Short mmCIF file of C-alpha atoms in Angstrom, two decimals:
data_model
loop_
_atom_site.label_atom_id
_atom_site.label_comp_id
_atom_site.label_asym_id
_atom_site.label_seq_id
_atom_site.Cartn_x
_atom_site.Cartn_y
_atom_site.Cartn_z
CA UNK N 1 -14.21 -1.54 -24.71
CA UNK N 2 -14.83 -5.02 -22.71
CA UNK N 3 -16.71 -4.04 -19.07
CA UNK N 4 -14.48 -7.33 -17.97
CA UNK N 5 -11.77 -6.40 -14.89
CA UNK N 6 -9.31 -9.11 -13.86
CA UNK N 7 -8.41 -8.81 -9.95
CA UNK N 8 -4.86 -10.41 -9.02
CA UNK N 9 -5.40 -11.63 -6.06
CA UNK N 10 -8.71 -12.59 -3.65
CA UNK N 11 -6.81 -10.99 -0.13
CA UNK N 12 -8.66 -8.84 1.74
CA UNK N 13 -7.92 -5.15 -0.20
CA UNK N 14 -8.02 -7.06 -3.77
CA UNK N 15 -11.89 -8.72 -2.78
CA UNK N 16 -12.43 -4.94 -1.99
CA UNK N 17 -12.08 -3.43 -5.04
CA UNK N 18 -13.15 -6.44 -6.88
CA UNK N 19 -16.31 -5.26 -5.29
CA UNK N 20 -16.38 -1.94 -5.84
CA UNK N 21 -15.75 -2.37 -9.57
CA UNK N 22 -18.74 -5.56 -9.15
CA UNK N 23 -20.95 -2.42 -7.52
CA UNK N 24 -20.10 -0.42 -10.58
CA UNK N 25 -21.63 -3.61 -12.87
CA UNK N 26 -18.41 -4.18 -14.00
CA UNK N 27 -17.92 -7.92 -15.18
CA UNK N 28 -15.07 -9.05 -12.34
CA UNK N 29 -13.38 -12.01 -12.26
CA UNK N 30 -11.15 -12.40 -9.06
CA UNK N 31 -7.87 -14.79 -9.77
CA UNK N 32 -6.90 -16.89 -6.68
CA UNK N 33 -4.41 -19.72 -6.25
CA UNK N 34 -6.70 -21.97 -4.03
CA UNK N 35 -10.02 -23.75 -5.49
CA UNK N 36 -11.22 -23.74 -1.84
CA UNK N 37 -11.33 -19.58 -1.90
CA UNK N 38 -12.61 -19.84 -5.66
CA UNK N 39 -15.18 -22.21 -4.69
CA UNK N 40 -16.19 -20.02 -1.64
CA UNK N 41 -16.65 -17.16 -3.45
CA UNK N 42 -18.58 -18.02 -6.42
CA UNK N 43 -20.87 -20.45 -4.09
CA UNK N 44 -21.42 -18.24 -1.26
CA UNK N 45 -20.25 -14.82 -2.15
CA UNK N 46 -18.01 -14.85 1.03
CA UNK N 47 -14.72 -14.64 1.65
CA UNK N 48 -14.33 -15.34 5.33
CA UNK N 49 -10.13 -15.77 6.06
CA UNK N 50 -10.15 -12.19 4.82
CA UNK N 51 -13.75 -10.26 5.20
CA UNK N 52 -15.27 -12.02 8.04
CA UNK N 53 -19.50 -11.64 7.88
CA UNK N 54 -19.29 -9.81 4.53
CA UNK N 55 -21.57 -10.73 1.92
CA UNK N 56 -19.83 -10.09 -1.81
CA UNK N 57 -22.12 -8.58 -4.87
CA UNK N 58 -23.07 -12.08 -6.82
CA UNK N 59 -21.75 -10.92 -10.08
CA UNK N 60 -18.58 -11.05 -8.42
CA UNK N 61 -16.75 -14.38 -9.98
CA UNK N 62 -13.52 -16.21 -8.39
CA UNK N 63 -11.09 -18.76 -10.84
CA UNK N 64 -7.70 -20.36 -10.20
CA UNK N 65 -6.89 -20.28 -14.09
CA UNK N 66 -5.50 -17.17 -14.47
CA UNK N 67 -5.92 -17.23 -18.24
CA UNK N 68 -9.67 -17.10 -17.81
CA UNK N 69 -9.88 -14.59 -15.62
CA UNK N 70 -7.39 -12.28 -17.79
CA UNK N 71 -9.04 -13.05 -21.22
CA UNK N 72 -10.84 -10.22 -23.25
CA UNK N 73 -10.46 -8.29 -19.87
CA UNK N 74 -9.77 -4.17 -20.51
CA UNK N 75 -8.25 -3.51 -17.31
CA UNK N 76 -5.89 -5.76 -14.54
CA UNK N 77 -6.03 -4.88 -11.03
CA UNK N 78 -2.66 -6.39 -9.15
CA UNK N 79 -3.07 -6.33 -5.58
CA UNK N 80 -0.65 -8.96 -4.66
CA UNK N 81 1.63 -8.98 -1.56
CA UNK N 82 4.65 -7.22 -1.89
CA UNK N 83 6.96 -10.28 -1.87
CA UNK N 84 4.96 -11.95 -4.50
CA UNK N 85 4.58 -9.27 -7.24
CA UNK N 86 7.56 -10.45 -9.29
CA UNK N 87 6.07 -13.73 -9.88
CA UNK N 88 2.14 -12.78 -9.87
CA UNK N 89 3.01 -10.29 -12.67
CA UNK N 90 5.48 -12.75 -14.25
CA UNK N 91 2.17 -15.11 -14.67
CA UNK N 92 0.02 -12.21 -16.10
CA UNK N 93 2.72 -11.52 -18.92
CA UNK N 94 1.52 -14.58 -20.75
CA UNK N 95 -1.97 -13.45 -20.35
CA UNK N 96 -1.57 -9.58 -20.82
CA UNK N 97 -1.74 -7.22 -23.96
CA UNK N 98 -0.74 -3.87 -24.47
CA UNK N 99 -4.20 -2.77 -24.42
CA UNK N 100 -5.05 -3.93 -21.23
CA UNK N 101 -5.27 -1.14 -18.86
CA UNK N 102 -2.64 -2.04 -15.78
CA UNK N 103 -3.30 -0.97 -11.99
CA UNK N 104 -1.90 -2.04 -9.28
CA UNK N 105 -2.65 -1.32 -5.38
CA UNK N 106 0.20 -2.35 -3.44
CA UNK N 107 2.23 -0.29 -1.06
CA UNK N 108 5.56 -1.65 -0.58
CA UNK N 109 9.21 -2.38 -2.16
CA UNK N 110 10.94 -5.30 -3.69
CA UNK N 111 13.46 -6.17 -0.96
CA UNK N 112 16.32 -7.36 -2.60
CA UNK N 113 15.86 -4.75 -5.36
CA UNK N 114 14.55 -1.83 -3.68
CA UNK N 115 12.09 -1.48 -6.98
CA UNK N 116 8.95 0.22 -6.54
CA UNK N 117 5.94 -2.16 -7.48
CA UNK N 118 5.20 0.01 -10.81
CA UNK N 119 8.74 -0.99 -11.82
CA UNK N 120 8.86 -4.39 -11.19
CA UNK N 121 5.44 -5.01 -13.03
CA UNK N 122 6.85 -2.66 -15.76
CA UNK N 123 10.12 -5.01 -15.85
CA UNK N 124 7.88 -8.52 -15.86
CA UNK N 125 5.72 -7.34 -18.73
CA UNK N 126 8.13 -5.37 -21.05
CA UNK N 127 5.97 -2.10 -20.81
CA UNK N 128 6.80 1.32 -19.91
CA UNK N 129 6.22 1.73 -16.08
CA UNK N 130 4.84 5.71 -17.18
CA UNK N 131 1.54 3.86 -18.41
CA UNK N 132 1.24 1.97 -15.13
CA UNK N 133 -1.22 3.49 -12.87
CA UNK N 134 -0.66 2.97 -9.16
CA UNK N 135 -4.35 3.64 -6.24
CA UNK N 136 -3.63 3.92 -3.17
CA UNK N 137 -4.47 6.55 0.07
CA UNK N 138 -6.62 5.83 2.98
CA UNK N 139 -8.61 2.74 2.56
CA UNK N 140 -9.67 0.08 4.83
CA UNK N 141 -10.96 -2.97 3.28
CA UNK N 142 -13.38 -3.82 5.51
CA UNK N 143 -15.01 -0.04 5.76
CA UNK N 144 -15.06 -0.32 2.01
CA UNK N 145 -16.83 -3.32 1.31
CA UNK N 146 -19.64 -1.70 3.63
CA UNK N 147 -19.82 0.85 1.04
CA UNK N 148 -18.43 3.88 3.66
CA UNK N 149 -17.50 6.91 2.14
CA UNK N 150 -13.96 6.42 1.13
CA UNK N 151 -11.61 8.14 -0.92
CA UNK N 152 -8.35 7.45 -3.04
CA UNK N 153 -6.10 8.52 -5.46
CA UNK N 154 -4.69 6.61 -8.64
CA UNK N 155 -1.38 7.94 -10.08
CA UNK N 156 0.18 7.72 -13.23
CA UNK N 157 2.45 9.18 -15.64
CA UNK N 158 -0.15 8.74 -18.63
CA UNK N 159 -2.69 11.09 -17.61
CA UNK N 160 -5.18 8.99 -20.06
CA UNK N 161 -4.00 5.72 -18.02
CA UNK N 162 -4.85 7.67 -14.54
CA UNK N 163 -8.35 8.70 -16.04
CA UNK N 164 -9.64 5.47 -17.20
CA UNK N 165 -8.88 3.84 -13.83
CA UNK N 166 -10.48 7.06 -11.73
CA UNK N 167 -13.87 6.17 -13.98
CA UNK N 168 -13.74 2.33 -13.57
CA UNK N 169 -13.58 2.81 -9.64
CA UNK N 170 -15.74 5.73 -8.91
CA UNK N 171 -18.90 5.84 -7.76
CA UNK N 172 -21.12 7.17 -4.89
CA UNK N 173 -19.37 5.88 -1.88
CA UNK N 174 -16.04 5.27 -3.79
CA UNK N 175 -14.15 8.78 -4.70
CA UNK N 176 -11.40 8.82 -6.46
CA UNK N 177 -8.85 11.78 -7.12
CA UNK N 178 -5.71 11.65 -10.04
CA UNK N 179 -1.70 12.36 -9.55
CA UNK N 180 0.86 12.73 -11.91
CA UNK N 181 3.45 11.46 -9.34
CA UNK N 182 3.30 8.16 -9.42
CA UNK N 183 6.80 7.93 -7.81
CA UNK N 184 5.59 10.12 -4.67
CA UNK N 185 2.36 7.89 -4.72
CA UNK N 186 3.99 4.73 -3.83
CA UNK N 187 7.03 5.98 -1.51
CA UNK N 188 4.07 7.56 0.24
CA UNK N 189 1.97 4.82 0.44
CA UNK N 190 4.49 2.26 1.22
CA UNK N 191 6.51 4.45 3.90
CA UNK N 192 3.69 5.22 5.98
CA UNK N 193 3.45 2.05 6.75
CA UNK N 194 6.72 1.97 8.85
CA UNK N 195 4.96 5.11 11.04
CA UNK N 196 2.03 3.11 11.13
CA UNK N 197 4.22 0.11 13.46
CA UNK N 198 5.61 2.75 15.55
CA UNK N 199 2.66 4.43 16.11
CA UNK N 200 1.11 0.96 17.23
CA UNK N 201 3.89 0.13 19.32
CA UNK N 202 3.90 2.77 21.06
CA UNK N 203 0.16 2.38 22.01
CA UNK N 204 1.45 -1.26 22.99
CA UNK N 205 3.72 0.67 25.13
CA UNK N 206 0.51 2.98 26.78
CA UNK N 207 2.33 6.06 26.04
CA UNK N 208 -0.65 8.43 25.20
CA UNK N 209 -2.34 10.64 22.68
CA UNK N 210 0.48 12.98 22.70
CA UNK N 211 3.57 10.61 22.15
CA UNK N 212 1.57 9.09 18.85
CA UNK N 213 0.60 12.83 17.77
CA UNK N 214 4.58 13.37 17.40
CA UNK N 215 5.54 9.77 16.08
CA UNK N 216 2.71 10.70 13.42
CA UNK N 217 4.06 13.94 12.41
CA UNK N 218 7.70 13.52 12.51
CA UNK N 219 7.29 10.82 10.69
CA UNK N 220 5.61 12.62 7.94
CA UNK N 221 8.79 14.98 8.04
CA UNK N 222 10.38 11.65 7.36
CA UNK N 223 8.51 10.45 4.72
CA UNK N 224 8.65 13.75 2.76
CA UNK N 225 12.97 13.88 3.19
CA UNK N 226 13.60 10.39 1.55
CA UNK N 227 10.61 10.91 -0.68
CA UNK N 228 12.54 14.42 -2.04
CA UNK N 229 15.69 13.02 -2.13
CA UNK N 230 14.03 10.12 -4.46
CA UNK N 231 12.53 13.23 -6.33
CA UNK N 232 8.46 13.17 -5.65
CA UNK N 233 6.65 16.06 -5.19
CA UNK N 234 6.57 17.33 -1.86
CA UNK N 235 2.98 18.21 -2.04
CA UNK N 236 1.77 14.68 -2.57
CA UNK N 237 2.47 13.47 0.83
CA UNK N 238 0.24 16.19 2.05
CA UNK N 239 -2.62 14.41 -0.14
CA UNK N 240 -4.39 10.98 0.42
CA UNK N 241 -1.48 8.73 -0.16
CA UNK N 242 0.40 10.59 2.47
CA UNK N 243 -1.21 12.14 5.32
CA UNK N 244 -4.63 10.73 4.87
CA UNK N 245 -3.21 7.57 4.43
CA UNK N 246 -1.01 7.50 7.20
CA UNK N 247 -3.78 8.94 10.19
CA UNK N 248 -5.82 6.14 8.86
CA UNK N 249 -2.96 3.19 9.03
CA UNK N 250 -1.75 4.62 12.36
CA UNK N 251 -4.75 5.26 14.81
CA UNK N 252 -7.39 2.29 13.74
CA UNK N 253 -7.52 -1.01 14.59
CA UNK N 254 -8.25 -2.69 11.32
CA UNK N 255 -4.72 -1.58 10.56
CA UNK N 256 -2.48 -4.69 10.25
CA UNK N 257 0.30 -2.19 10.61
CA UNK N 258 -0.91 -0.77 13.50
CA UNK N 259 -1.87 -4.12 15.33
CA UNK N 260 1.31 -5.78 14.59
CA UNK N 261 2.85 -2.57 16.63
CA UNK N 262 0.79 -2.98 19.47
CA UNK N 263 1.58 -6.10 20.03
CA UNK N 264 5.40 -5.50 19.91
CA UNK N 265 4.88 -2.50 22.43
CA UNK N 266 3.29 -5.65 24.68
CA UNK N 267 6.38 -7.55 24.53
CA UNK N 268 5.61 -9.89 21.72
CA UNK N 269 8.51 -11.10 19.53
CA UNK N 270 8.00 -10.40 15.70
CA UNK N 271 7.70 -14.29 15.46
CA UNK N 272 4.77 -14.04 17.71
CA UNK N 273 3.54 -11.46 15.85
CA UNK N 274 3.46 -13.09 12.17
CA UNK N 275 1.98 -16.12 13.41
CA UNK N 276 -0.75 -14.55 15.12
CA UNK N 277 -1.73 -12.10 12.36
CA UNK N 278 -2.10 -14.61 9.56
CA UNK N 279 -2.03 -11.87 7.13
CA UNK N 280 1.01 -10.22 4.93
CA UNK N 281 1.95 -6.75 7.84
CA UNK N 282 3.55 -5.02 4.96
CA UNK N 283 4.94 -2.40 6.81
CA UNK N 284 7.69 -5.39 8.09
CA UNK N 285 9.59 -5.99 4.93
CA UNK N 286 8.96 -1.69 4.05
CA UNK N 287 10.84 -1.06 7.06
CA UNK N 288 13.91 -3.40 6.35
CA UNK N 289 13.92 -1.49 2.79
CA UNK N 290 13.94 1.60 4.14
CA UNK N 291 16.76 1.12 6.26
CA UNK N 292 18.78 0.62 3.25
CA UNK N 293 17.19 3.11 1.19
CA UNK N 294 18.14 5.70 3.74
CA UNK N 295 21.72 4.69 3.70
CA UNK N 296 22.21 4.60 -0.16
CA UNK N 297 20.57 8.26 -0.25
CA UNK N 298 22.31 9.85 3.02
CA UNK N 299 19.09 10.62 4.48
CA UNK N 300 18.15 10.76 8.15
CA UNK N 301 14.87 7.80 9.03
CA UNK N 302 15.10 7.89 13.10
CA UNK N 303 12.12 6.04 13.06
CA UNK N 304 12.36 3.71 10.47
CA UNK N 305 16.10 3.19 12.13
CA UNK N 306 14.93 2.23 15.48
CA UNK N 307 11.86 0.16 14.25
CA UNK N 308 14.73 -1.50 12.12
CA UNK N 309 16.95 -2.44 15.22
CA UNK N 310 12.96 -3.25 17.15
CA UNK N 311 12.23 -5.59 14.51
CA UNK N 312 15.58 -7.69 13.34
CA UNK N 313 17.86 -6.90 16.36
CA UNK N 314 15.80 -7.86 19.20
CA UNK N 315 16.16 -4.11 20.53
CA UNK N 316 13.68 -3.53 23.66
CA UNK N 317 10.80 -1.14 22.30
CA UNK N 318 11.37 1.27 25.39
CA UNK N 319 14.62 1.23 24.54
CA UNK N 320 13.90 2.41 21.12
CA UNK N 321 11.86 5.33 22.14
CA UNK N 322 14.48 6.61 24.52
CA UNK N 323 17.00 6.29 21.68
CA UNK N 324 14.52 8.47 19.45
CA UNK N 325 13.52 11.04 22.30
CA UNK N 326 17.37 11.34 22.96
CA UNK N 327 18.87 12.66 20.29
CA UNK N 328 20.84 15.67 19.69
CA UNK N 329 18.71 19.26 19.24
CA UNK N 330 17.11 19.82 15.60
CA UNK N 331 14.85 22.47 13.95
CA UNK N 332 11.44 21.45 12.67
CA UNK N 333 12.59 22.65 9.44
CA UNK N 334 15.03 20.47 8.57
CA UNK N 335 13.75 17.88 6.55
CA UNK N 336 12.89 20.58 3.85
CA UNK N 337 15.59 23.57 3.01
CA UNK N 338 14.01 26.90 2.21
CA UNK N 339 15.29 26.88 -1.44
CA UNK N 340 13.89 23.64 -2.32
CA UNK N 341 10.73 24.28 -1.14
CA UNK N 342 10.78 28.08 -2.80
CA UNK N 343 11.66 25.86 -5.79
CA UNK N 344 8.54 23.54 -5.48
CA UNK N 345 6.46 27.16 -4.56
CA UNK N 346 7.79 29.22 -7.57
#
């Protein structure tokens, strides 16, 4: 088998693991749409708009033809934005056989569609989505490229698929677990990022320690209802891709998520926002899916509902928070009825 790995695209997370696979003397070429970024990286082994002050491994190797960076390669890497999956993995069809190994680390929905990432690259390429494997838990790019311990999981249906891509990635500083539930991989990994905004905005807001400990874990319990209803395991979001991965999105400030909260508990307008973050805030577009998602399954988001109304109906953040911390008396318990759980436990 080829040592050759193809990275879609050079953003921040995909230069990450194009360097921990280039750490792991891997032969990785890193597809980009810009001969400025190509140029940068393959001349200076920087990428500054997205790693600021971080030198890349020089056998790390940047194109704009996406044909050469795909050929004779035995595993793809897709870490495009959300929005732009469709096309990126419409381009790689061209370029892609059926034993090319397929991952992709990308933690969001199709808006329009509502499709996972595993099924639109499934849809664009003509493949099963079961041999897609999906990485994802908590990861910050720019505590990886330092080579700090970090540690993931990669999901897949083809427990061969998830295998291969746990050995191409792991090494001393790099862990990496395996998951048979894809599907309660990526709802994890993209819902957490709607917790993530909330818990930033309501640092913006200076409301303590203990209001985020309680945005945090309710919206766990929220993450784990829709995530059932969808039918992933509940005991996944208890793993990397759903606890670890949300305390990491929601308390630090490399978190675009998080940032991009903070400033909308200061008052900014989402507008503002965008513009000043100059990066995809993923977490954004999640939270507009959700809001459907939880109406075409019948299952209660609070959070995701007033972020929703936050974000694209000009609601007043405060305002948001009272709405939340005045509703109507629950039980913890809710989000998870005793027989289904005695059914996941027997």
């Amino acid at each position: 088998m080829s040592d050759k790995v193809a990275v879609l695209v050079a953003g921040s997370w995909g230069t990450a693991l194009a360097s921990v696979l280039a750490s792991n003397n891997r032969e990785v070429w890193v597809w980009t749409r810009t001969e400025e970024q190509a140029r940068e990286i393959n001349e200076s082994h920087t990428n500054n708009r997205y790693l600021p002050g971080i030198t890349l491994p020089s056998n790390l190797q940047a194109t704009t033809d996406m044909k050469a960076a795909v050929h004779s390669a035995a595993a793809v890497v897709i870490v495009a934005p959300s929005s732009a999956m469709r096309e990126v993995a419409g381009q790689l069809k061209e370029h892609w056989n059926d034993e090319m190994l397929v991952i992709h680390a990308t933690k969001g929905f199709e808006l329009d569609s509502l499709k996972r990432m595993s099924t639109v690259i499934a849809e664009e390429l003509g493949c099963e989505e079961g041999r897609i494997v999906v990485l994802s838990g908590p990861s910050h790019a720019e505590e990886v490229v330092r080579r700090c311990p970090t540690t993931v999981v990669v999901a897949s249906a083809d427990a061969n698929a998830a295998e291969a891509a746990q050995d191409l990635f792991m090494n001393t500083y790099f862990r990496v677990y395996t998951n048979r539930d894809m599907l309660g991989v990526e709802l994890a990994g993209a819902l957490k990022n709607i917790i993530a905004l909330g818990a930033g905005m309501s640092d913006g807001l200076g409301f303590g320690d203990n209001a985020k400990a309680a945005l945090i874990t309710r919206g766990i319990a929220e993450m784990l209802r829709v995530g059932m209803e969808m039918g992933a395991n509940p005991l996944t979001f208890a793993g990397l891709a759903g606890i670890g991965d949300l305390v990491v999105t929601a308390t630090s400030r490399h978190s675009r998520n998080w940032r991009a909260g903070s400033m909308l508990g200061q008052g900014k307008s989402l507008d503002e926002v965008l513009s000043s973050m100059g990066m995809v805030v993923e977490g954004v577009r999640t939270t507009k899916a959700a809001y459907t998602i939880s109406q075409k399954y019948g299952v209660q988001m609070p959070i995701a509902d007033q972020l929703y109304h936050v974000l694209f109906e000009n609601r007043d953040p405060r305002s948001a928070v009272e709405g939340l911390m005045g509703r109507g008396p629950k039980t913890e318990m809710e989000m998870m009825p005793l027989e289904t759980w005695e059914q996941w436990h027997t």
